Short mmCIF file of C-alpha atoms and ligand atoms in Angstrom, two decimals:
data_model
loop_
_atom_site.label_atom_id
_atom_site.label_comp_id
_atom_site.label_asym_id
_atom_site.label_seq_id
_atom_site.Cartn_x
_atom_site.Cartn_y
_atom_site.Cartn_z
CA UNK A 21 -30.44 3.24 -5.52
CA UNK A 22 -28.02 0.35 -6.03
CA UNK A 23 -26.85 0.00 -9.66
CA UNK A 24 -27.42 -3.36 -11.44
CA UNK A 25 -23.94 -3.18 -12.93
CA UNK A 26 -20.86 -0.96 -12.85
CA UNK A 27 -18.42 -0.05 -15.58
CA UNK A 28 -14.76 0.31 -14.65
CA UNK A 29 -12.18 1.13 -17.30
CA UNK A 30 -14.83 0.37 -19.97
CA UNK A 31 -15.60 -3.14 -18.70
CA UNK A 32 -18.97 -3.87 -17.12
CA UNK A 33 -19.52 -6.08 -14.08
CA UNK A 34 -22.76 -7.32 -12.48
CA UNK A 35 -23.34 -5.90 -9.00
CA UNK A 36 -24.41 -8.12 -6.12
CA UNK A 37 -26.35 -6.17 -3.47
CA UNK A 38 -25.11 -8.41 -0.70
CA UNK A 39 -21.46 -7.67 -1.53
CA UNK A 40 -21.25 -4.36 -3.36
CA UNK A 41 -19.58 -1.71 -1.19
CA UNK A 42 -17.71 0.56 -3.62
CA UNK A 43 -18.76 4.19 -3.22
CA UNK A 44 -18.83 6.54 -6.20
CA UNK A 45 -15.88 8.45 -4.69
CA UNK A 46 -13.77 5.31 -4.99
CA UNK A 47 -15.16 4.35 -8.39
CA UNK A 48 -14.16 7.78 -9.71
CA UNK A 49 -10.56 7.24 -8.62
CA UNK A 50 -10.18 4.05 -10.70
CA UNK A 51 -9.49 6.19 -13.76
CA UNK A 52 -6.80 8.41 -12.21
CA UNK A 53 -3.78 6.03 -12.51
CA UNK A 54 -1.35 8.38 -10.78
CA UNK A 55 1.52 5.98 -11.52
CA UNK A 56 1.12 6.82 -15.21
CA UNK A 57 0.40 10.55 -14.92
CA UNK A 58 3.32 12.45 -16.43
CA UNK A 59 5.41 14.34 -13.85
CA UNK A 60 3.30 13.07 -10.95
CA UNK A 61 5.52 12.17 -7.95
CA UNK A 62 4.12 8.62 -7.91
CA UNK A 63 5.08 8.19 -11.57
CA UNK A 64 8.53 9.74 -11.02
CA UNK A 65 9.11 7.36 -8.10
CA UNK A 66 8.02 4.40 -10.22
CA UNK A 67 10.51 5.33 -12.94
CA UNK A 68 13.42 5.73 -10.54
CA UNK A 69 12.72 2.27 -9.08
CA UNK A 70 12.27 0.75 -12.55
CA UNK A 71 15.75 2.01 -13.43
CA UNK A 72 17.20 -0.22 -10.69
CA UNK A 73 15.51 -3.29 -12.23
CA UNK A 74 16.42 -2.91 -15.90
CA UNK A 75 15.21 -4.81 -18.95
CA UNK A 76 15.70 -7.32 -20.45
CA UNK A 77 15.97 -9.11 -17.08
CA UNK A 78 12.90 -7.25 -15.78
CA UNK A 79 9.87 -6.23 -17.83
CA UNK A 80 7.34 -3.69 -16.54
CA UNK A 81 3.56 -4.14 -16.58
CA UNK A 82 1.81 -0.90 -15.72
CA UNK A 83 -1.66 -1.27 -17.22
CA UNK A 84 -3.22 -4.25 -15.48
CA UNK A 85 -6.91 -3.88 -14.69
CA UNK A 86 -7.78 -3.09 -11.04
CA UNK A 87 -10.78 -5.42 -11.08
CA UNK A 88 -9.72 -8.97 -10.22
CA UNK A 89 -11.31 -12.15 -8.88
CA UNK A 90 -11.24 -13.31 -5.26
CA UNK A 91 -9.26 -16.24 -6.64
CA UNK A 92 -6.53 -13.98 -8.04
CA UNK A 93 -6.39 -11.66 -5.03
CA UNK A 94 -6.59 -14.30 -2.29
CA UNK A 95 -6.99 -18.02 -3.16
CA UNK A 96 -4.18 -18.28 -5.72
CA UNK A 97 -1.80 -16.82 -3.12
CA UNK A 98 -2.75 -19.24 -0.37
CA UNK A 99 -4.90 -16.94 1.80
CA UNK A 100 -7.08 -19.16 4.02
CA UNK A 101 -10.90 -18.86 3.55
CA UNK A 102 -11.32 -17.04 6.88
CA UNK A 103 -8.47 -14.53 6.42
CA UNK A 104 -9.57 -11.12 7.82
CA UNK A 105 -8.29 -9.33 4.70
CA UNK A 106 -11.21 -10.87 2.82
CA UNK A 107 -13.85 -9.14 4.95
CA UNK A 108 -16.20 -6.60 3.38
CA UNK A 109 -14.99 -4.11 5.97
CA UNK A 110 -11.45 -4.27 4.55
CA UNK A 111 -11.95 -4.92 0.84
CA UNK A 112 -14.04 -3.28 -1.90
CA UNK A 113 -16.28 -5.88 -3.54
CA UNK A 114 -18.34 -5.63 -6.73
CA UNK A 115 -19.92 -9.03 -6.22
CA UNK A 116 -19.05 -12.19 -4.32
CA UNK A 117 -16.23 -13.17 -6.72
CA UNK A 118 -15.12 -9.78 -8.07
CA UNK A 119 -13.24 -7.05 -6.20
CA UNK A 120 -10.85 -4.13 -6.51
CA UNK A 121 -7.38 -5.65 -5.97
CA UNK A 122 -5.99 -5.02 -2.49
CA UNK A 123 -2.40 -5.61 -3.65
CA UNK A 124 -0.38 -6.10 -6.82
CA UNK A 125 0.33 -9.70 -5.73
CA UNK A 126 -3.08 -10.46 -7.29
CA UNK A 127 -1.20 -10.62 -10.63
CA UNK A 128 1.63 -12.91 -9.54
CA UNK A 129 0.03 -16.11 -10.83
CA UNK A 130 -0.70 -14.77 -14.32
CA UNK A 131 2.74 -13.19 -14.70
CA UNK A 132 4.71 -16.17 -13.43
CA UNK A 133 2.78 -18.15 -16.05
CA UNK A 134 3.19 -15.69 -18.91
CA UNK A 135 6.24 -13.50 -18.35
CA UNK A 136 8.73 -13.48 -21.21
CA UNK A 137 11.56 -12.48 -18.86
CA UNK A 138 13.05 -13.93 -15.66
CA UNK A 139 11.89 -10.86 -13.74
CA UNK A 140 8.90 -8.54 -13.83
CA UNK A 141 7.63 -5.35 -12.22
CA UNK A 142 3.96 -4.41 -11.83
CA UNK A 143 2.89 -0.90 -10.88
CA UNK A 144 -0.77 -0.34 -10.19
CA UNK A 145 -3.48 1.30 -8.11
CA UNK A 146 -4.67 -0.83 -5.16
CA UNK A 147 -7.72 -0.44 -2.90
CA UNK A 148 -8.23 -0.97 0.82
CA UNK A 149 -10.95 0.23 3.17
CA UNK A 150 -8.96 1.78 5.97
CA UNK A 151 -8.66 4.44 8.62
CA UNK A 152 -8.22 8.15 7.82
CA UNK A 153 -4.87 9.72 8.64
CA UNK A 154 -1.71 11.20 7.08
CA UNK A 155 -0.32 7.93 5.71
CA UNK A 156 -3.51 6.02 4.80
CA UNK A 157 -5.74 6.54 1.81
CA UNK A 158 -8.21 3.94 0.46
CA UNK A 159 -6.53 4.06 -2.94
CA UNK A 160 -2.76 3.91 -3.24
CA UNK A 161 -0.15 2.52 -5.57
CA UNK A 162 2.07 -0.51 -5.23
CA UNK A 163 4.94 -1.94 -7.18
CA UNK A 164 5.36 -5.69 -7.24
CA UNK A 165 8.68 -7.17 -8.32
CA UNK A 166 9.71 -10.76 -8.90
CA UNK A 167 12.71 -12.70 -10.19
CA UNK A 168 13.03 -16.41 -10.92
CA UNK A 169 15.73 -18.90 -11.87
CA UNK A 170 14.90 -22.11 -13.76
CA UNK A 171 16.49 -25.38 -12.65
CA UNK A 172 16.24 -26.64 -16.24
CA UNK A 173 18.07 -23.79 -17.88
CA UNK A 174 20.75 -22.58 -15.44
CA UNK A 175 24.22 -24.06 -16.18
CA UNK A 176 24.51 -27.62 -14.73
CA UNK A 177 21.08 -27.14 -13.12
CA UNK A 178 22.91 -25.35 -10.31
CA UNK A 179 20.53 -22.67 -8.97
CA UNK A 180 22.88 -21.66 -6.17
CA UNK A 181 25.78 -20.96 -8.53
CA UNK A 182 23.51 -19.09 -10.94
CA UNK A 183 22.06 -16.86 -8.22
CA UNK A 184 25.53 -16.12 -6.86
CA UNK A 185 26.74 -15.16 -10.32
CA UNK A 186 23.85 -12.70 -10.65
CA UNK A 187 24.47 -11.44 -7.13
CA UNK A 188 28.14 -10.72 -7.91
CA UNK A 189 27.09 -8.75 -10.98
CA UNK A 190 24.95 -6.35 -8.94
CA UNK A 191 26.52 -2.98 -8.10
CA UNK A 192 27.92 -2.42 -4.61
CA UNK A 193 26.38 0.02 -2.17
CA UNK A 194 27.29 1.73 1.07
CA UNK A 195 24.75 1.88 3.84
CA UNK A 196 24.15 0.70 7.36
CA UNK A 197 22.17 -2.56 7.31
CA UNK A 198 20.74 -4.32 10.33
CA UNK A 199 19.94 -7.92 9.50
CA UNK A 200 20.22 -9.87 12.76
CA UNK A 201 18.13 -12.93 11.86
CA UNK A 202 19.23 -16.20 10.21
CA UNK A 203 18.36 -16.69 6.50
CA UNK A 204 15.42 -18.85 7.63
CA UNK A 205 14.08 -20.14 10.91
CA UNK A 206 12.15 -23.39 11.56
CA UNK A 207 9.29 -21.69 13.43
CA UNK A 208 9.44 -17.99 12.70
CA UNK A 209 10.43 -18.05 9.04
CA UNK A 210 10.51 -21.58 7.64
CA UNK A 211 12.39 -23.02 4.72
CA UNK A 212 10.03 -24.57 2.14
CA UNK A 213 10.26 -28.38 1.85
CA UNK A 214 11.19 -28.23 -1.84
CA UNK A 215 14.10 -25.82 -1.32
CA UNK A 216 17.60 -26.64 -0.14
CA UNK A 217 18.96 -24.35 2.57
CA UNK A 218 21.60 -23.11 0.11
CA UNK A 219 18.97 -22.24 -2.50
CA UNK A 220 16.77 -20.32 -0.08
CA UNK A 221 19.77 -18.50 1.34
CA UNK A 222 21.09 -17.49 -2.09
CA UNK A 223 17.68 -16.32 -3.35
CA UNK A 224 17.11 -14.38 -0.12
CA UNK A 225 20.50 -12.66 -0.46
CA UNK A 226 19.81 -11.64 -4.05
CA UNK A 227 16.40 -10.31 -2.99
CA UNK A 228 17.79 -8.24 -0.12
CA UNK A 229 20.69 -6.82 -2.11
CA UNK A 230 18.37 -5.85 -4.98
CA UNK A 231 16.06 -3.97 -2.61
CA UNK A 232 18.93 -2.32 -0.75
CA UNK A 233 20.11 -1.01 -4.12
CA UNK A 234 16.63 0.35 -4.75
CA UNK A 235 16.68 2.29 -1.48
CA UNK A 236 20.24 3.47 -2.14
CA UNK A 237 19.10 4.91 -5.47
CA UNK A 238 16.19 6.75 -3.82
CA UNK A 239 18.49 8.24 -1.19
CA UNK A 240 21.04 9.26 -3.79
CA UNK A 241 18.21 11.29 -5.41
CA UNK A 242 17.21 12.72 -2.03
CA UNK A 243 20.80 13.88 -1.40
CA UNK A 244 21.05 15.50 -4.82
CA UNK A 245 17.77 17.28 -4.31
CA UNK A 246 18.89 18.49 -0.89
CA UNK A 247 22.07 19.90 -2.40
CA UNK A 248 19.98 21.74 -5.01
CA UNK A 249 17.73 23.15 -2.30
CA UNK A 250 20.65 24.12 -0.06
CA UNK A 251 19.97 21.62 2.77
CA UNK A 252 23.23 21.28 4.75
CA UNK A 253 24.91 17.89 4.71
CA UNK A 254 25.24 17.71 8.47
CA UNK A 255 21.46 17.96 8.68
CA UNK A 256 21.12 14.78 6.66
CA UNK A 257 20.73 11.40 8.26
CA UNK A 258 22.96 8.52 7.14
CA UNK A 259 21.09 5.86 5.23
CA UNK A 260 20.10 3.03 7.54
CA UNK A 261 17.84 0.07 6.76
CA UNK A 262 16.82 -3.02 8.69
CA UNK A 263 15.35 -6.40 7.78
CA UNK A 264 12.54 -7.68 9.96
CA UNK A 265 11.11 -11.21 9.84
CA UNK A 266 7.56 -11.22 8.48
CA UNK A 267 4.74 -13.47 7.39
CA UNK A 268 2.88 -13.57 4.07
CA UNK A 269 0.82 -16.55 2.87
CA UNK A 270 2.65 -16.48 -0.48
CA UNK A 271 6.33 -16.29 0.55
CA UNK A 272 8.61 -18.12 2.98
CA UNK A 273 10.95 -17.07 4.40
CA UNK A 274 9.55 -13.49 4.40
CA UNK A 275 10.80 -10.09 5.49
CA UNK A 276 9.82 -6.47 5.76
CA UNK A 277 12.28 -3.73 5.05
CA UNK A 278 12.26 -0.63 7.23
CA UNK A 279 14.13 2.60 6.59
CA UNK A 280 15.28 5.02 9.29
CA UNK A 281 13.45 8.25 8.56
CA UNK A 282 12.94 11.31 10.72
CA UNK A 283 13.72 9.53 13.96
CA UNK A 284 11.73 6.33 13.42
CA UNK A 285 11.60 3.10 11.43
CA UNK A 286 9.32 3.39 8.39
CA UNK A 287 8.03 0.18 6.85
CA UNK A 288 8.44 0.42 3.10
CA UNK A 289 7.97 -3.08 1.69
CA UNK A 290 7.23 -6.77 2.18
CA UNK A 291 9.05 -9.57 0.39
CA UNK A 292 10.23 -13.16 0.47
CA UNK A 293 11.00 -16.40 -1.33
CA UNK A 294 7.90 -17.25 -3.39
CA UNK A 295 5.82 -20.19 -2.23
CA UNK A 296 6.50 -23.02 -4.62
CA UNK A 297 2.78 -23.79 -5.04
CA UNK A 298 2.33 -20.48 -6.88
CA UNK A 299 5.04 -21.35 -9.40
CA UNK A 300 3.75 -24.93 -9.68
CA UNK A 301 0.18 -23.71 -10.31
CA UNK A 302 1.54 -21.27 -12.92
CA UNK A 303 2.99 -24.24 -14.82
CA UNK A 304 6.63 -23.43 -14.05
CA UNK A 305 7.49 -25.93 -11.27
CA UNK A 306 11.17 -25.85 -12.18
CA UNK A 307 11.50 -22.21 -11.23
CA UNK A 308 12.45 -20.79 -7.86
CA UNK A 309 12.49 -17.12 -7.04
CA UNK A 310 11.60 -14.11 -4.95
CA UNK A 311 8.91 -11.41 -4.88
CA UNK A 312 8.44 -8.05 -3.20
CA UNK A 313 5.67 -5.47 -2.92
CA UNK A 314 6.26 -1.84 -2.01
CA UNK A 315 4.08 1.20 -1.46
CA UNK A 316 4.93 3.85 -4.04
CA UNK A 317 3.41 6.71 -2.02
CA UNK A 318 5.52 5.77 1.02
CA UNK A 319 8.69 5.92 -1.09
CA UNK A 320 7.54 9.11 -2.81
CA UNK A 321 6.96 10.71 0.60
CA UNK A 322 10.61 9.90 1.45
CA UNK A 323 11.89 11.06 -1.91
CA UNK A 324 10.14 14.44 -1.94
CA UNK A 325 9.37 14.90 1.77
CA UNK A 326 5.64 15.03 1.08
CA UNK A 327 3.89 15.20 4.47
CA UNK A 328 0.32 14.04 3.77
CA UNK A 329 -0.88 11.24 1.50
CA UNK A 330 -3.97 13.25 0.45
CA UNK A 331 -1.65 15.59 -1.46
CA UNK A 332 -1.01 12.94 -4.13
CA UNK A 333 -4.62 13.32 -5.27
CA UNK A 334 -4.47 17.10 -5.44
CA UNK A 335 -5.09 18.69 -8.82
CA UNK A 336 -3.85 22.00 -7.43
CA UNK A 337 -1.14 23.66 -9.50
CA UNK A 338 0.76 24.54 -6.30
CA UNK A 339 1.24 20.79 -5.85
CA UNK A 340 1.56 19.46 -9.42
CA UNK A 341 3.62 22.44 -10.60
CA UNK A 342 6.48 21.51 -8.27
CA UNK A 343 7.20 18.31 -10.23
CA UNK A 344 6.83 19.56 -13.78
CA UNK A 345 9.68 18.51 -16.06
CA UNK A 346 11.22 16.17 -13.48
CA UNK A 347 10.15 12.98 -15.26
CA UNK A 348 12.39 13.76 -18.21
CA UNK A 349 15.17 15.28 -16.13
CA UNK A 350 15.83 14.01 -12.61
CA UNK A 351 18.36 16.84 -12.29
CA UNK A 352 15.31 19.02 -11.58
CA UNK A 353 14.16 16.97 -8.60
CA UNK A 354 13.68 19.14 -5.51
CA UNK A 355 12.13 18.63 -2.08
CA UNK A 356 8.43 19.47 -1.95
CA UNK A 357 7.72 22.87 -0.42
CA UNK A 358 4.49 22.72 1.55
CA UNK A 359 1.98 25.41 0.94
CA UNK A 360 0.58 27.17 3.93
CA UNK A 361 -1.37 24.96 6.30
CA UNK A 362 -4.93 26.07 6.54
CA UNK A 363 -6.61 26.08 9.95
CA UNK A 364 -8.13 22.85 11.26
CA UNK A 365 -11.59 22.63 12.73
CA UNK A 366 -12.63 19.54 14.65
CA UNK A 367 -16.09 18.32 15.54
CA UNK A 368 -17.07 15.36 17.69
CA UNK A 369 -19.83 12.86 17.11
CA UNK A 370 -21.11 10.45 19.76
CA UNK A 371 -23.48 7.61 19.01
CA UNK A 372 -24.95 4.36 20.27
CA UNK A 373 -24.42 1.27 18.19
CA UNK A 374 -27.55 -0.49 16.94
CA UNK A 375 -28.90 -2.78 19.66
CA UNK A 376 -27.24 -6.20 19.54
CA UNK A 377 -24.04 -4.96 17.89
CA UNK A 378 -20.99 -5.75 20.01
CA UNK A 379 -18.55 -3.35 18.44
CA UNK A 380 -15.69 -5.69 19.26
CA UNK A 381 -13.90 -4.71 16.08
CA UNK A 382 -14.42 -1.00 16.49
CA UNK A 383 -10.97 0.25 17.26
CA UNK A 384 -9.16 -1.19 14.29
CA UNK A 385 -9.70 -4.79 15.36
CA UNK A 386 -10.02 -7.15 12.45
CA UNK A 387 -12.16 -10.20 11.89
CA UNK A 388 -15.88 -9.80 12.24
CA UNK A 389 -19.21 -11.28 11.27
CA UNK A 390 -21.45 -9.50 8.76
CA UNK A 391 -23.73 -6.88 10.32
CA UNK A 392 -21.40 -6.03 13.18
CA UNK A 393 -19.96 -2.59 13.75
CA UNK A 394 -16.59 -1.83 12.15
CA UNK A 395 -14.76 1.48 12.26
CA UNK A 396 -13.90 1.30 8.55
CA UNK A 397 -17.59 1.69 7.72
CA UNK A 398 -17.61 5.04 9.53
CA UNK A 399 -14.42 6.08 7.71
CA UNK A 400 -16.06 5.26 4.40
CA UNK A 401 -19.09 7.44 5.16
CA UNK A 402 -16.85 10.35 6.18
CA UNK A 403 -14.84 10.08 2.94
CA UNK A 404 -18.02 9.82 0.93
CA UNK A 405 -19.57 12.95 2.41
CA UNK A 406 -16.44 15.06 2.82
CA UNK A 407 -13.98 13.88 0.17
CA UNK A 408 -10.46 15.00 1.01
CA UNK A 409 -11.24 17.78 3.50
CA UNK A 410 -10.91 15.44 6.49
CA UNK A 411 -7.39 15.08 7.86
CA UNK A 412 -8.11 12.35 10.37
CA UNK A 413 -10.83 10.62 12.37
CA UNK A 414 -9.86 9.61 15.88
CA UNK A 415 -11.65 7.48 18.47
CA UNK A 416 -11.87 9.66 21.61
CA UNK A 417 -13.98 7.54 23.93
CA UNK A 418 -16.01 4.38 24.18
CA UNK A 419 -18.58 3.36 26.73
CA UNK A 420 -20.65 0.27 27.55
CA UNK A 421 -23.92 0.85 29.36
CA UNK A 422 -23.71 -1.16 32.61
CA UNK A 423 -27.37 -2.27 32.50
CA UNK A 424 -28.19 -2.67 28.80
CA UNK A 425 -24.67 -3.61 27.64
CA UNK A 426 -25.13 -1.25 24.71
CA UNK A 427 -21.95 0.29 23.30
CA UNK A 428 -21.34 3.90 22.40
CA UNK A 429 -18.40 5.69 20.78
CA UNK A 430 -17.21 9.23 20.44
CA UNK A 431 -15.14 10.10 17.36
CA UNK A 432 -13.40 13.36 16.57
CA UNK A 433 -13.47 14.38 12.92
CA UNK A 434 -10.70 16.82 12.07
CA UNK A 435 -11.73 19.01 9.14
CA UNK A 436 -8.88 20.69 7.27
CA UNK A 437 -8.53 21.35 3.57
CA UNK A 438 -5.09 21.14 2.00
CA UNK A 439 -6.04 23.87 -0.42
CA UNK A 440 -8.15 26.50 1.29
CA UNK A 441 -9.57 27.71 4.60
CA UNK A 442 -12.83 26.01 5.54
CA UNK A 443 -15.42 28.21 7.16
CA UNK A 444 -17.02 27.01 10.37
CA UNK A 445 -20.40 26.96 8.61
CA UNK A 446 -18.98 24.68 5.95
CA UNK A 447 -17.50 22.31 8.55
CA UNK A 448 -20.80 22.36 10.46
CA UNK A 449 -22.70 21.57 7.30
CA UNK A 450 -20.41 18.63 6.52
CA UNK A 451 -20.63 17.38 10.08
CA UNK A 452 -24.43 17.45 10.07
CA UNK A 453 -24.44 15.47 6.85
CA UNK A 454 -21.98 12.96 8.30
CA UNK A 455 -24.30 12.47 11.27
CA UNK A 456 -27.31 12.00 9.02
CA UNK A 457 -25.51 9.48 6.84
CA UNK A 458 -24.16 7.37 9.69
CA UNK A 459 -27.66 7.16 11.15
CA UNK A 460 -29.13 6.26 7.77
CA UNK A 461 -26.46 3.87 6.60
CA UNK A 462 -25.03 2.34 9.77
CA UNK A 463 -28.14 2.41 11.94
CA UNK A 464 -26.47 4.15 14.88
CA UNK A 465 -28.26 6.51 17.22
CA UNK A 466 -26.72 9.94 17.86
CA UNK A 467 -26.30 10.74 21.57
N1 LIG B 30 1.41 -8.01 -1.21
C1 LIG B 30 2.07 -7.74 0.05
C2 LIG B 30 1.35 -6.55 0.72
O1 LIG B 30 0.62 -5.85 0.07
C3 LIG B 30 3.53 -7.40 -0.12
C4 LIG B 30 4.34 -8.55 -0.66
C5 LIG B 30 4.53 -8.74 -2.03
C6 LIG B 30 4.95 -9.45 0.21
C7 LIG B 30 5.28 -9.79 -2.51
C8 LIG B 30 5.72 -10.51 -0.24
C9 LIG B 30 5.87 -10.67 -1.60
O2 LIG B 30 1.51 -6.30 1.89
#
């Protein structure tokens, strides 16, 4: 059943049975490249953001291969060997050293080494085994951005002055910004030993201002589209962003940016001052700079008010038709108008884990040994059998038998197509197949 090799974007890779976990559903999506599909909202969003980071300072790389090495995706960035993100439950592997990138940061090392410009942008499809709900899909699109300054080429070798000059040249913006934390913090967000406080502070300021300008541009487009659609101004929320301290193995200090949206804070990106070892390893030890990574679907959902991440994969004309012509003319950008919601139909499944399986990581917990139960494996089976007709899968109940210690779970699978009404027979048929597959593939026992 298992192939000896797989071909992705016309390159062939040997498959290792112990590691291979990429279903055909996922393999088929490697050719879609929504970020390059004309008039697709992900592509429109990419272009609006690219316009805020213009050439020749920034060059865009939009065709990098999704298959990378564990070295590129993890080791080169300083992920420790036991980092949970490396687990087979979280990452799609082809063999022990080859995987589908989980983030665009996988290309940082090669681009810091090779980029012809002080800044670069990478837009690409990324892959993560994950839960099933409105804002998670195992394939999504990220944009990575980076900008460096070279101690050897800035006037007088003065990085701080050079960064400030570039900062002053950036346009101004008006928005409410919450940024309560110091530019770095000895425990929570440390300065790197090779950076002066002034350097880290200047680079961090340039990073934050650049990303605030990006969000300001998105919201300018949202306002224009609202005006076109007749949304009243008093119904609009003022633009508000906040900076939250964060941790990434490949930046320090690090932050996440959150945007106030529909009554809550929405995380839209991670960023920070690049770890010097990455630049050193790339052969440019005299450079210092920043990097960010953002989720294009998240921003596109804000831009167009798209309510469900599954919609981005729709080939339905009622979806795609709403964006036609926008790529060449942003004056046509309008809020997405949802088509009628079709009825949902949920079905529960209860099962015992295989004897000896602890299920400690069941409810989203990370970090596990091979062979143990993980919820993401169930999610993968559901996607495989049902494609995009499942809206979410929710843990309803768990139980440990007092005598045997055996664990059982009850999950609710919510069947709802974005495009048509599912019949109860159809949902029943899917549900029976889901049950059969989880018994066959995960070794559980239906209760
Ligand atoms: N790669 C990170 C992620 O996917 C985001 C990031 C990019 C953070 C660059 C810092 C710098 O979550």
